[in-house]
Each structure stands twice: as structure tokens, then as C-alpha cells.
Coordinates of C-alpha atoms and ligand atoms in Angstrom, one line a residue:
X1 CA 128.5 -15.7 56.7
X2 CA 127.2 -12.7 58.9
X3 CA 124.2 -10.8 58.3
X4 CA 125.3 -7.2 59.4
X5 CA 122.7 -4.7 61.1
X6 CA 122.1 -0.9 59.8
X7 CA 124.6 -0.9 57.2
X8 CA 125.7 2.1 55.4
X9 CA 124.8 1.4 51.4
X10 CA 127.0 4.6 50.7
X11 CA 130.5 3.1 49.3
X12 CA 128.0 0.1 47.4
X13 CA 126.5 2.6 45.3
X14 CA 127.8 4.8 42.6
X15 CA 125.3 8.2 43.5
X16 CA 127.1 8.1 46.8
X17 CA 123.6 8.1 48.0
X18 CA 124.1 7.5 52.5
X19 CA 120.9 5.4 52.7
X20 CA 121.1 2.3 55.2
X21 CA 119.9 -1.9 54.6
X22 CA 118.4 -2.6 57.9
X23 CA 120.2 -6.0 56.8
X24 CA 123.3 -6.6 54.8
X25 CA 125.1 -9.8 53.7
X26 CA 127.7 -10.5 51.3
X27 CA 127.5 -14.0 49.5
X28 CA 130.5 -15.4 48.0
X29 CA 129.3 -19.3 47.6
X30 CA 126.3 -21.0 46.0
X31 CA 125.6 -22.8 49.3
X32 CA 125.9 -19.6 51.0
X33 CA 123.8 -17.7 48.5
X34 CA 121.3 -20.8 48.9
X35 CA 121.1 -20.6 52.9
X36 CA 120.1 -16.7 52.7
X37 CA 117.5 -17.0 50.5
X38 CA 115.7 -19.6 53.0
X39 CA 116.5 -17.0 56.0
X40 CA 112.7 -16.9 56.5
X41 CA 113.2 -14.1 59.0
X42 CA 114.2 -11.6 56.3
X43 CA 111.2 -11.4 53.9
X44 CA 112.3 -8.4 51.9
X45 CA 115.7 -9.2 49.8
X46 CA 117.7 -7.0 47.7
X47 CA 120.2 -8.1 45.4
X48 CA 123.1 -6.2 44.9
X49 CA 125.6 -5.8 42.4
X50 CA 127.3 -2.7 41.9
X51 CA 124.9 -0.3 42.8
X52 CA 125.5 1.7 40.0
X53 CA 122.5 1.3 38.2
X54 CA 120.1 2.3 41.4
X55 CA 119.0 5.5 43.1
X56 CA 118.5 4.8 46.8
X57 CA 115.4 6.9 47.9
X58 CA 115.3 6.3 51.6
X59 CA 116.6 3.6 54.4
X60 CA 115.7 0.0 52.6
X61 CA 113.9 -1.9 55.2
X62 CA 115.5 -5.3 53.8
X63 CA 117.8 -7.8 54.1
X64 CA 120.4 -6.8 51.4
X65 CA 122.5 -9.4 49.6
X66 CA 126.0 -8.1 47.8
X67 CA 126.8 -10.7 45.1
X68 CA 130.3 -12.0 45.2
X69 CA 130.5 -15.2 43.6
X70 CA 133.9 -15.1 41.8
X71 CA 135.5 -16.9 39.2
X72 CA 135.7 -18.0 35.5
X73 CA 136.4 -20.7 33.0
X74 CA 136.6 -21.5 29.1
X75 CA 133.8 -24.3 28.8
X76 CA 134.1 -24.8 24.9
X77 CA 137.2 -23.6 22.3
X78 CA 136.5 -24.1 18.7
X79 CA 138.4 -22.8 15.8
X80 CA 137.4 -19.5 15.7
X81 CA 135.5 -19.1 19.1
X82 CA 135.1 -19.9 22.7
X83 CA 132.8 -20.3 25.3
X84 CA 133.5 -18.9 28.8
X85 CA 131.7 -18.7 32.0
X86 CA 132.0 -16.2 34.1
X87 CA 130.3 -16.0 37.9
X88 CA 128.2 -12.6 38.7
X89 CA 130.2 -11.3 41.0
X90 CA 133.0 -10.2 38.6
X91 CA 133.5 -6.5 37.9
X92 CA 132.6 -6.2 34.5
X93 CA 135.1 -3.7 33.2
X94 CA 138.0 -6.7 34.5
X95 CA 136.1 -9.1 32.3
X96 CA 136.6 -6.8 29.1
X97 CA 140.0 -6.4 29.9
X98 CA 140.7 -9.9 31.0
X99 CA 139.3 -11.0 27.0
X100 CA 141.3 -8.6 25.6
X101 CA 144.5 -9.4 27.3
X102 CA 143.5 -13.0 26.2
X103 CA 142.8 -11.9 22.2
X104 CA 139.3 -13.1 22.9
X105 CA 136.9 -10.2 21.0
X106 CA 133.3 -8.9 21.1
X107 CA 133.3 -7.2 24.4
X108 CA 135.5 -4.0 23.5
X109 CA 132.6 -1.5 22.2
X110 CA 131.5 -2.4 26.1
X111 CA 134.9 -1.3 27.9
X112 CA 134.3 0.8 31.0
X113 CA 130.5 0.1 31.8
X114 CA 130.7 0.2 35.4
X115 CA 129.3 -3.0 37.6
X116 CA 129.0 -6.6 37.8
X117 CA 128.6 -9.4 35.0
X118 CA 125.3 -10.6 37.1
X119 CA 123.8 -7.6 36.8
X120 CA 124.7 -6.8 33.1
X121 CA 121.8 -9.4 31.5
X122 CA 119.1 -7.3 33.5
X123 CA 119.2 -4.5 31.3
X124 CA 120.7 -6.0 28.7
X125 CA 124.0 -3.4 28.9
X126 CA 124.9 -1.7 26.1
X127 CA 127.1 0.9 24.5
X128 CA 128.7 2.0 21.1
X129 CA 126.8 -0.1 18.5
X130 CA 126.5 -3.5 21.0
X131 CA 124.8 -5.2 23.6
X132 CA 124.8 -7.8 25.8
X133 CA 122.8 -10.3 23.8
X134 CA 125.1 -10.0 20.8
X135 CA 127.9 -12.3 22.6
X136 CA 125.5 -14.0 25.4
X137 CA 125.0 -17.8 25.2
X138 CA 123.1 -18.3 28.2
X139 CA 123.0 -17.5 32.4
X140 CA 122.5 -19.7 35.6
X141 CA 119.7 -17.8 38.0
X142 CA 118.6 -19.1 41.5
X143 CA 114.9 -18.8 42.0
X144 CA 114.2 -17.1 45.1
X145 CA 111.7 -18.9 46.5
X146 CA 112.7 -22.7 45.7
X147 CA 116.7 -21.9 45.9
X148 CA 116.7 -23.9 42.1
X149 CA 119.3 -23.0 39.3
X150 CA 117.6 -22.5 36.0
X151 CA 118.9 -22.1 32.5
X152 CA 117.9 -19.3 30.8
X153 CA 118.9 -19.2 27.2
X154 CA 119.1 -16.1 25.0
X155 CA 115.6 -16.4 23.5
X156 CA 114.8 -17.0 27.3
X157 CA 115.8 -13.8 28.4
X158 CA 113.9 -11.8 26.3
X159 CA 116.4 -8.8 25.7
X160 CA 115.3 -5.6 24.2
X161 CA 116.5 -2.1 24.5
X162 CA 117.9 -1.6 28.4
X163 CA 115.5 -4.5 28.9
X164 CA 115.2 -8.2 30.0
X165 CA 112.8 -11.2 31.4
X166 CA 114.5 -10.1 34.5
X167 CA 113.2 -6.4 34.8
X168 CA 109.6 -7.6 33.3
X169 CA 108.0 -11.2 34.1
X170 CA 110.7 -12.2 36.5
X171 CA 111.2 -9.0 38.3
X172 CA 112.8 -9.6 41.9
X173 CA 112.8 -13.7 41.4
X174 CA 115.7 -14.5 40.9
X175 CA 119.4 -14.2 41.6
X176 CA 121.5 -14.3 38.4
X177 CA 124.7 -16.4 39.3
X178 CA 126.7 -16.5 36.1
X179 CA 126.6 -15.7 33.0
X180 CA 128.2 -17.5 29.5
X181 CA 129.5 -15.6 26.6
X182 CA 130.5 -16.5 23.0
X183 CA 133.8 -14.5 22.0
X184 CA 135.7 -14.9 19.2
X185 CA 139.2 -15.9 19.1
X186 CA 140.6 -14.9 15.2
X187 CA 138.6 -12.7 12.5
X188 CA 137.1 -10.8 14.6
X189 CA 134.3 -8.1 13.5
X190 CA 135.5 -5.0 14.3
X191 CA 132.2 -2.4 15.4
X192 CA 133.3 1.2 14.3
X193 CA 130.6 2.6 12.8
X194 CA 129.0 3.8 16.2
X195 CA 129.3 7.9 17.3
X196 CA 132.9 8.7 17.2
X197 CA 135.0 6.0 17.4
X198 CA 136.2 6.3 13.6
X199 CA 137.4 9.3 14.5
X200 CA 139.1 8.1 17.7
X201 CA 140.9 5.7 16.1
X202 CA 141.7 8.2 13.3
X203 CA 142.7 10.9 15.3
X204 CA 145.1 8.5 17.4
X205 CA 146.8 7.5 14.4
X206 CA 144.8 4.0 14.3
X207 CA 144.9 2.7 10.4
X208 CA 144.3 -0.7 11.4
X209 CA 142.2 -0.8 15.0
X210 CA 142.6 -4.2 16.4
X211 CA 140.2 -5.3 19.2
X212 CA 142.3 -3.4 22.0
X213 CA 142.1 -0.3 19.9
X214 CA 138.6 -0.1 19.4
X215 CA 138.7 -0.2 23.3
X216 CA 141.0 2.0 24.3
X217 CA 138.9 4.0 21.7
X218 CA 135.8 3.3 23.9
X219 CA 137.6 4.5 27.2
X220 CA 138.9 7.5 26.0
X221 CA 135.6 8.6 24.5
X222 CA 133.4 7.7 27.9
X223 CA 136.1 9.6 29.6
X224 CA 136.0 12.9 28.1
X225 CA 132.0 12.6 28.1
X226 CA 130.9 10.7 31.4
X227 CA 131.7 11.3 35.1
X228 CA 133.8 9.4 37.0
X229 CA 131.5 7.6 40.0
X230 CA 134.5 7.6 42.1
X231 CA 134.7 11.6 41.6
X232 CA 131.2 12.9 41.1
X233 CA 128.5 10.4 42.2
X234 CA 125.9 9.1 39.3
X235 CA 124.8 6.4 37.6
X236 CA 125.2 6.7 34.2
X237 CA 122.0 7.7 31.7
X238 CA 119.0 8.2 34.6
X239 CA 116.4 7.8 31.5
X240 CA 116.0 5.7 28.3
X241 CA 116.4 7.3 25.6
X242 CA 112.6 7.2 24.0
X243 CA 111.0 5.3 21.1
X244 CA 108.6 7.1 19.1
X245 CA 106.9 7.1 15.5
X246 CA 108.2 8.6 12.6
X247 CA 105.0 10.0 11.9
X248 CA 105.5 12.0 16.1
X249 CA 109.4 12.7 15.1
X250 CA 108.1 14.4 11.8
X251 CA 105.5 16.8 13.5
X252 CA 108.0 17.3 15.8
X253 CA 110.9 18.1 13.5
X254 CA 108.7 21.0 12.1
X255 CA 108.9 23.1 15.3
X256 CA 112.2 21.8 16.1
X257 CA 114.6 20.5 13.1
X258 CA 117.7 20.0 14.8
X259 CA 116.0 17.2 17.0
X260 CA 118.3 14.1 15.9
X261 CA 116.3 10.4 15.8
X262 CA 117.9 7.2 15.0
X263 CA 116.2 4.7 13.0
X264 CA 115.2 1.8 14.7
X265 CA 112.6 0.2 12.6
X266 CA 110.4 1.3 9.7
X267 CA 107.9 3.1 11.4
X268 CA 109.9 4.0 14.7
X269 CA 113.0 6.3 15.4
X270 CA 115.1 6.6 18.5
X271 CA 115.2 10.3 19.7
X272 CA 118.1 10.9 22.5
X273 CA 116.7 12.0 25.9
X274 CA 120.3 14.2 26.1
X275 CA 119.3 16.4 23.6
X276 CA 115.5 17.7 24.8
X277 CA 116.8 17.6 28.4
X278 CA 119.7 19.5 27.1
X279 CA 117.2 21.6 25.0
X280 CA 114.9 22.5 28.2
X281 CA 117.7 24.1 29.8
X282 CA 118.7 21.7 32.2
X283 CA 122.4 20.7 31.2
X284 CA 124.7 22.0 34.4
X285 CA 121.6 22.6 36.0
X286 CA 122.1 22.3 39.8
X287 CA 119.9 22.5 43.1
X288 CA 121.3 21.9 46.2
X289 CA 123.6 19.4 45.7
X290 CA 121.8 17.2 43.1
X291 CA 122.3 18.4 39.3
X292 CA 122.3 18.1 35.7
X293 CA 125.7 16.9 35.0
X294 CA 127.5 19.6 32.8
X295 CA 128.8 18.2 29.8
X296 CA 125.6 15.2 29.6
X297 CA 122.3 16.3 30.2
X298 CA 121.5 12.2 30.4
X299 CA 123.3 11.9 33.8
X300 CA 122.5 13.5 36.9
X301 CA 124.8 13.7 39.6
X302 CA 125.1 14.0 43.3
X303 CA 127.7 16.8 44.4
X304 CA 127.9 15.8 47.7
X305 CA 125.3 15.6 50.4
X306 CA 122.2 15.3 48.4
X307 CA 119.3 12.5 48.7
X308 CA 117.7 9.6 46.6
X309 CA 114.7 11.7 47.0
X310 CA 116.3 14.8 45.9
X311 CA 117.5 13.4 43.2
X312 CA 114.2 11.8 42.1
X313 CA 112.8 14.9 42.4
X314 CA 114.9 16.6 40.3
X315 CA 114.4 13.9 37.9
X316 CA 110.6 13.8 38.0
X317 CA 111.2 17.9 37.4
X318 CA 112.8 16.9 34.2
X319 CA 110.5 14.5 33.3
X320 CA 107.8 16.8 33.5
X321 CA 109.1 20.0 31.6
X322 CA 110.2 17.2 28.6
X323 CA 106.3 15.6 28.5
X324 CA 105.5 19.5 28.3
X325 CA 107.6 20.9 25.6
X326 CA 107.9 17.7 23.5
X327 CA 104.9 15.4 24.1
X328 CA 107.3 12.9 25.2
X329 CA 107.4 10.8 28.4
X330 CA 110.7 9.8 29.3
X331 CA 111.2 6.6 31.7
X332 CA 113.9 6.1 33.9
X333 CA 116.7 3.2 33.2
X334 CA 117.8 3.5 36.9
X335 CA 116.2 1.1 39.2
X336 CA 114.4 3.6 41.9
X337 CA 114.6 2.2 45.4
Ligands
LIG1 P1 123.3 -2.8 40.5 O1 123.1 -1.3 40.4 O2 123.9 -3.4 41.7 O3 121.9 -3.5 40.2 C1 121.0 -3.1 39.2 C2 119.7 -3.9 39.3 O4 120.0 -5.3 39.0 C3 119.1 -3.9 40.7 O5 117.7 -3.9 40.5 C4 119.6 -5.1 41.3 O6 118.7 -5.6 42.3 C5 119.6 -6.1 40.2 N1 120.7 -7.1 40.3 C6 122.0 -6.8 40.5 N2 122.7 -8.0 40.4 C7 121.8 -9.0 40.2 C8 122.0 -10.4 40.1 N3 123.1 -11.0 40.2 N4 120.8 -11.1 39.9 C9 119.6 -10.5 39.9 N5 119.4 -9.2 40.0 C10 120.5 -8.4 40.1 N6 124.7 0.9 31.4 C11 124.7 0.6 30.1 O7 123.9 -0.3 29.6 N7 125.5 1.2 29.2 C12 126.4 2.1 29.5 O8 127.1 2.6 28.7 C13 126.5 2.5 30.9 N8 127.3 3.4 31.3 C14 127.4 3.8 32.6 C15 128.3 4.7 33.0 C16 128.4 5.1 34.4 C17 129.4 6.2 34.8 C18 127.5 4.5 35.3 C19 127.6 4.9 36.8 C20 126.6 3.5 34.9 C21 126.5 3.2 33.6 N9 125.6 2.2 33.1 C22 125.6 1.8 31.8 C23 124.7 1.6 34.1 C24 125.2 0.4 34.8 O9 126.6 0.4 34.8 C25 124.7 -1.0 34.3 O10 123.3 -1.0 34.3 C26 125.3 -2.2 35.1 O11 125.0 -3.4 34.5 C27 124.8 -2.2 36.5 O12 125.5 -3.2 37.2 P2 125.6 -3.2 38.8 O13 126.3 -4.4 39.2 O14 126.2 -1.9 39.3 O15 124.0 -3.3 39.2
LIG2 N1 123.2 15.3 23.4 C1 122.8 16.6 23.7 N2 123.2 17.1 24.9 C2 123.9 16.4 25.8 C3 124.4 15.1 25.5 C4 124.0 14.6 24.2 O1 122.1 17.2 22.9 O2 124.2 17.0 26.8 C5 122.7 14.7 22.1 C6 123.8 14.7 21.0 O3 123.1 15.0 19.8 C7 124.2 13.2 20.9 C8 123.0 12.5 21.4 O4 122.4 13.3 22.4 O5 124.5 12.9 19.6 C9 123.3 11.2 22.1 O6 124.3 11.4 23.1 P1 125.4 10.2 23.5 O7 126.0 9.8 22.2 O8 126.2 10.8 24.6 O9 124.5 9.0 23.9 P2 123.2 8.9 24.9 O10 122.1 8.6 24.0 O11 123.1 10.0 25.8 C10 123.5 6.3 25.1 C11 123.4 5.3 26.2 C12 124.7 5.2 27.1 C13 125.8 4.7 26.1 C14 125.9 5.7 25.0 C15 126.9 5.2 23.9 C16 121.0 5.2 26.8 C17 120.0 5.6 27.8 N3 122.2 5.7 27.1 O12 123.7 7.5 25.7 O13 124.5 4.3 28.1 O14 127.0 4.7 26.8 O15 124.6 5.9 24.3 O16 126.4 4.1 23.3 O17 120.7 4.5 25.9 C18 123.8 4.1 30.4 O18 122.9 3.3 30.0 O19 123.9 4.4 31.6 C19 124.7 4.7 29.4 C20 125.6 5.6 29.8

């Protein structure tokens, strides 16, 4: 394995941000994965998946490890489900294709999230009326500073909303190496209920959507809403979409009544971050070459040339007039580097 100097980071992450890794490695072995970690020489490690959930605000001063540990396997088949495993450095996208083409359901409402199956436990990934920990058993992660595998079951993991052990408690410790999944292999439940995918599969002609339905479904609806990395750089939703009371949501709804909430407990809604962006005037909002992308006021996008620290500051603009007109903070879901 070679550990590469002053590396470009701009074709391993989806802004198209041109930042540099002082250090750069790509691990496709355990043993090799192992043997970096004790590279005492290197004391600041990034792990890298994807790099579509990051905003790179400057050169990292850091050794930075790509994670390409390939490979899969069935490790249980039961009558009506299976167990696979699945190693973090496959694209995710090919994994939700790969069970389809197999018959194997419950990844299909999460067809076309870009990135790696390591990374997709660390926000807990989630899309159209599913998550991650709806169909996750369990993952293997290699503790920085002792090289150890651990176990971490679901319970473990501590999932939440865009949230995980991994982004809390265990923040930067450890290197998740694969990850096992629990599909099912005949009666599957079909998730339709979400946004518009009813009237996907209605519009298409769909009467009875099977599994590969509900995710061409999926595709066609990311498609027409969310830029293409490979076209426009971005990374998805830059902020969580934000928690609040009902009792906040109803004061709120007075001055503003077309504000939409989604109920995610008794005394707590869901409002979308989209709309009061969207509402402040920012949707196709541009400066420079960082902006507001045009038809999701969730995603900002770099046209071109612009900088992690453009960006950010566009999005800490954002975050400001929201707080101000609605009260609101809003948090970003992109790790800031
Ligand atoms: P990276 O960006 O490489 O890394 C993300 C974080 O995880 C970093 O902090 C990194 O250090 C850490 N990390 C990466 N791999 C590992 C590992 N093996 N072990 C430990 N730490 C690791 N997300 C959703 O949840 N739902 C969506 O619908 C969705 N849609 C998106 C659409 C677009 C167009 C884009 C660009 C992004 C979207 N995302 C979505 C965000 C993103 O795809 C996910 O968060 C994805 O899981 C990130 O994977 P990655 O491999 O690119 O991670
Ligand atoms: N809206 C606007 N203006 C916009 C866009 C949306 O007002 O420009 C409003 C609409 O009322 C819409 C609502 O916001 O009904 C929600 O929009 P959308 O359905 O597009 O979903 P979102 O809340 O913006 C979330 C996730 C996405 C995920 C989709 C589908 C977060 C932070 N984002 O987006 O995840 O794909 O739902 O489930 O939860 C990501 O995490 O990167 C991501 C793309």
C-alpha cells in the first residue's frame, strides 16, 4: 500500500470541492486497514467513504484513508429472509440493485442514495418512509487506537434521525468495516405511503408495484428533484430538517399557515428545512459560484470553482436569516471539514 503526498480530494467528493490530504491512502484489506491505523507518524486520520456527505473547508492536514474493502456474502437464509454481509467499501446504490436483481426486498425506498455501505450506519441513511436501522442486524468497526473489531448491534448503534453512536459517543473512533442486513426473500412489505411514490407508481401504470417498482419509483422521483453530483456538485440535504414542539409549530402556524410539520411524536412535529429556506428567498439563490440549488432549497450546490468555505458561508447566511424569521436553528447533516 502507498501513502500518497498532497493529494487532490476533488474527484472523492461529491461538492467537487479542490481541497488537498497532505496524506492519502486507499485500504482495500483488513491487514492493510490494520497497519495504517498504527502509522504512528500520521496522528490525524480521516476516513473516507464517498465523500458525499462532507463539505471540505480548506487543505486537511491529515493522513486520509479511502475505504475499499470489497465484497459480500449471504450468512443466514431462512424461509422468508436472509442475512447478508456486505464490506464498507461497496457503493451503496450497487447494493440496492444487486438485492433487487436477487428478489431480496427492504432496500428499494433507499435506491440512489449516493456513497458507501460503511458510511451509511453513521447517519443512519434514510429516504422515502425508511432507514437504515429498519433492515440492519449488526456492523463490524475497527477501533482506532487498539486496531480491535467490535460488534455493534442495532440497539448498539444508537440510531436516531440522520444520527448514530458513531456521529455522538464514538465520533472519529472507529473505522466501520461492514455492515449485515436482514432482507426479505417472499411477502415482502411494500412502503408506499411516503411523498409521491403512490402517484409514481400510478401515473406509470403500476397496479401491483413489486419491490423493483417501488424503486424505479424512487429513482425517477430523486431524479426530477435532486442534482446529479456528477453534473452539479452537492451533497444532498446540507441541513436536518428540524424537530420542534407542537406547541412552537402552532404559534408559528398563526403568522405563517402554509408551514407543513410532520408528526413525529405527541408533542413534537417535523417542519422541512426546504420549505423556510425556500420561504426566505433563497431557492436558486446564487453567489459566486456557490448557490441555492433551484428546484431544492435543502441542497446547495457548487457551480464550479467555489470553496468549502464559500459554501459554509453561504450556509451559515442561511442559517442565520431562518433563526431570524422563524425562531428556528437549523443544523447541518453534512460533516464540515
Ligand atoms: P462520506 O461523505 O465519505 O463520509 C461521511 C462521514 O462518515 C465522514 O465523517 C466520514 O469520515 C465518515 N465515514 C465514512 N466512511 C466511514 C467508515 N467506513 N467508518 C467510519 N466512518 C466513516 N443521505 C440520506 O440519508 N438520505 C438521502 O436521501 C440522501 N440523498 C443524497 C443525495 C445526494 C445527491 C447526495 C450527494 C447525498 C445524499 N445523501 C443522502 C447523503 C449521503 O449520500 C449519505 O450520508 C451517505 O451515507 C454518505 O456516504 P459516503 O460514503 O459518501 O460518506
Ligand atoms: N419544499 C419547499 N421548497 C423546496 C423543497 C421542498 O418548500 O425547495 C417543501 C415541500 O413542502 C416538501 C417538503 O419541503 O413537501 C419536504 O421536501 P422533500 O420531500 O424534498 O424532502 P426533504 O425534507 O427536503 C428529506 C431528506 C432527504 C430525503 C427526502 C425523501 C432530510 C434532511 N432530507 O428531504 O434526504 O431523500 O426527505 O425522504 O431529512 C439527504 O439526507 O441528503 C437527503 C437528500
Amino acid at each position: 500500500m502507498i501513502i500518497k503526498e498532497h493529494v487532490s480530494l476533488q474527484p472523492y467528493n461529491t461538492f467537487g470541492i479542490n481541497a488537498k490530504a497532505r496524506y492519502f491512502a486507499e485500504v482495500k484489506t483488513l491487514d492493510e486497514l490494520s497497519w495504517v491505523m498504527q502509522q504512528r507518524s500520521y496522528p490525524k486520520k480521516l476516513i473516507l467513504g464517498g465523500g458525499s456527505n462532507m463539505l471540505l473547508t480548506g487543505d486537511l492536514d491529515a493522513l486520509v484513508i479511502l475505504i475499499s474493502l470489497k465484497g459480500k456474502e449471504i450468512v443466514e437464509r431462512e424461509e422468508d429472509h436472509i442475512e447478508i454481509r456486505v464490506m464498507a467499501g461497496e457503493n451503496w446504490h450497487e447494493l440496492v440493485l444487486w438485492s433487487l436483481e436477487h428478489g431480496f426486498g427492504g432496500l428499494e425506498n433507499l435506491s440512489l442514495i449516493p456513497g458507501s455501505v460503511g458510511s451509511a450506519p453513521i447517519q443512519n441513511i434514510g429516504a422515502y418512509g425508511v432507514e437504515l436501522k429498519d433492515h440492519f442486524v449488526s456492523c463490524e468497526a475497527m477501533e482506532l487506537a487498539t486496531q480491535h473489531l467490535q460488534t455493534f448491534s442495532l440497539e448498539e448503534c444508537q440510531f436516531g434521525y440522520r444520527d448514530s453512536y458513531f456521529k455522538q459517543a464514538g465520533k472519529g473512533k472507529y473505522v466501520i468495516c461492514s455492515v449485515s442486513f436482514r432482507l426479505s426473500t417472499q411477502n415482502h412489505t411494500l412502503r408506499t405511503e411516503y411523498g409521491t411514490i403512490a402517484a409514481e407508481l400510478r401515473n406509470s401504470g403500476v397496479l401491483h408495484p413489486t419491490i423493483q417498482d417501488i424503486s424505479r419509483a424512487v429513482i425517477r422521483i430523486r431524479q426530477q428533484k435532486l442534482p446529479d453530483p456528477a453534473i452539479l456538485g452537492n451533497s444532498g440535504s446540507f441541513f436536518k430538517n428540524p424537530v420542534i414542539t407542537t406547541s412552537t409549530y402552532e404559534k408559528l402556524q398563526l403568522k405563517y399557515p402554509d408551514m407543513p410539520s410532520y408528526k413525529v411524536s405527541e408533542k413534537h412535529v417535523k417542519v422541512p428545512a426546504a420549505w423556510m429556506i425556500d420561504s426566505c428567498g433563497f431557492k436558486g439563490y446564487r453567489k459566486g459560484d456557490a448557490g441555492v440549488h433551484e428546484h431544492q432549497a435543502l441542497v446547495l450546490v457548487n457551480y464550479g470553482e467555489a470553496t468549502g468555505a464559500e459554501i459554509l458561508q453561504l450556509a451559515e447566511q442561511i442559517q442565520e436569516k431562518v433563526q431570524k424569521t422563524f425562531g428556528i436553528p437549523i443544523v447541518p447533516e453534512v460533516n464540515i471539514l
